[in-house]
Coordinates of C-alpha atoms in Angstrom, one line a residue:
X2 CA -4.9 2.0 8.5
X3 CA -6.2 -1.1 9.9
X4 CA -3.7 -1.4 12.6
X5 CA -3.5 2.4 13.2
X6 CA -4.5 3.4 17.0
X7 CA -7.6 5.3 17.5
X8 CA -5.7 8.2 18.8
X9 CA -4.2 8.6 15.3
X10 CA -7.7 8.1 13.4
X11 CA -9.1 10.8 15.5
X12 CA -5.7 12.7 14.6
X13 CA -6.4 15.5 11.9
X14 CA -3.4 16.2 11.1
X15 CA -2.4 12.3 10.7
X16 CA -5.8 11.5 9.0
X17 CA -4.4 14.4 6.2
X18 CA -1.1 12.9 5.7
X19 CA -3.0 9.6 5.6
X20 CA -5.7 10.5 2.8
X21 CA -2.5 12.0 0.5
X22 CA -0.6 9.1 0.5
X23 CA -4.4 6.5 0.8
X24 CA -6.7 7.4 -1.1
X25 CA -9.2 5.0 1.0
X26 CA -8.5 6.2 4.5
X27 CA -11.4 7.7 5.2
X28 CA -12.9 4.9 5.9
X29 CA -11.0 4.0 8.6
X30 CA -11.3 7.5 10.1
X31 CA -13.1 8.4 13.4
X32 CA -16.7 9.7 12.8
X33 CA -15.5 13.1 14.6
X34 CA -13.5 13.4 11.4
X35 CA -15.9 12.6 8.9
X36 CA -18.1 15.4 9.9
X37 CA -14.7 17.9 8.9
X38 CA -15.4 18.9 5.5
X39 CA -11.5 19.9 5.2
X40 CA -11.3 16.0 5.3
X41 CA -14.0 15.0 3.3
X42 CA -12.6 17.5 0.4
X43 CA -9.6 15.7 0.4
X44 CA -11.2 12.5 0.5
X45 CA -13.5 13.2 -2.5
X46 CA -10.7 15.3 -4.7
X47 CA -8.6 11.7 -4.8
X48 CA -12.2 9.7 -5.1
X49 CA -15.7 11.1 -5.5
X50 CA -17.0 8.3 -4.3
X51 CA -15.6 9.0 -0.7
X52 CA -18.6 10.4 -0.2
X53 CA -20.2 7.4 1.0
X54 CA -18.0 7.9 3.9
X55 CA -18.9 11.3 4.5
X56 CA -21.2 12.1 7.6
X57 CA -24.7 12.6 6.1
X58 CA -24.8 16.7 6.8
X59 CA -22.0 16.5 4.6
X60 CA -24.1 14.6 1.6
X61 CA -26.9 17.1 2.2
X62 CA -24.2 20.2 1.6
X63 CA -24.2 21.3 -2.2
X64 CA -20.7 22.4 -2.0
X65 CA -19.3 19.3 -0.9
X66 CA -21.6 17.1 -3.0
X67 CA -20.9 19.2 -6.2
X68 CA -16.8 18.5 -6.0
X69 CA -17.7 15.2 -5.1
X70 CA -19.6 14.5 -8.3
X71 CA -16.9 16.9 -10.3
X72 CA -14.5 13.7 -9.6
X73 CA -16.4 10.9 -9.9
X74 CA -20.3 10.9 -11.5
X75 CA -20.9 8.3 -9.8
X76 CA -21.0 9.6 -6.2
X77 CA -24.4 11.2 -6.7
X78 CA -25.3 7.8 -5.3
X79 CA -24.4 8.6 -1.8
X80 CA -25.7 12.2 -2.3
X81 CA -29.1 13.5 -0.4
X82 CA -31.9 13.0 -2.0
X83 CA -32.7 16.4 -2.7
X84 CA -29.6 17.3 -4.5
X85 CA -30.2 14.1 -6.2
X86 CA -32.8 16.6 -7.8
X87 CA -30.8 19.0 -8.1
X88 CA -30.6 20.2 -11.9
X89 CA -26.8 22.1 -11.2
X90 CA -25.5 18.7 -9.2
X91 CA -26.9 16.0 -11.7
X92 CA -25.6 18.1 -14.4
X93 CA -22.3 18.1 -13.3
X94 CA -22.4 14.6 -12.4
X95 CA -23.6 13.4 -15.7
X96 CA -20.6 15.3 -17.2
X97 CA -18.2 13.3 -15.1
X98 CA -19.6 9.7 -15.4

């Protein structure tokens, strides 16, 4: 993803082909596209902790935070702090740790 022209990161249709087959590509995608939860979902059903990625509305939205934590504990790291505090979002993150 690297080498991949801008044209393509800003692609959505590309950047979903590219997050099935690389788990990792969102990192490499524009920031336009890290503010589509569509994207992000995909991102954090292969690894939660794509969420560190994820545009920070995204982080501060319970339903994308929640599957993000379902996968991977861990990504209540890159969570907002108020669904750090969440009791629903730390339980299911402590589940998945």
């Amino acid at each position: 993803m690297d080498y991949a022209v801008d044209s393509l990161k800003q692609d959505q249709d590309f950047m979903l082909v590219a997050l099935r087959i690389n788990v990792d590509a969102l990192d490499d995608a524009d920031e336009s596209l890290k503010q589509d939860p569509e994207i992000v979902r995909i991102a954090i059903r292969n690894k939660g902790y794509e969420l560190f990625f994820a545009d920070e509305k995204l982080k501060e939205d319970p339903k994308i935070v929640k599957i993000a934590v379902g996968f991977n504990g861990l990504a209540l790291e890159y969570a907002h702090d108020d669904l750090k505090n969440d009791k629903d979002t730390v339980q299911i993150a402590v589940g998945n740790n």
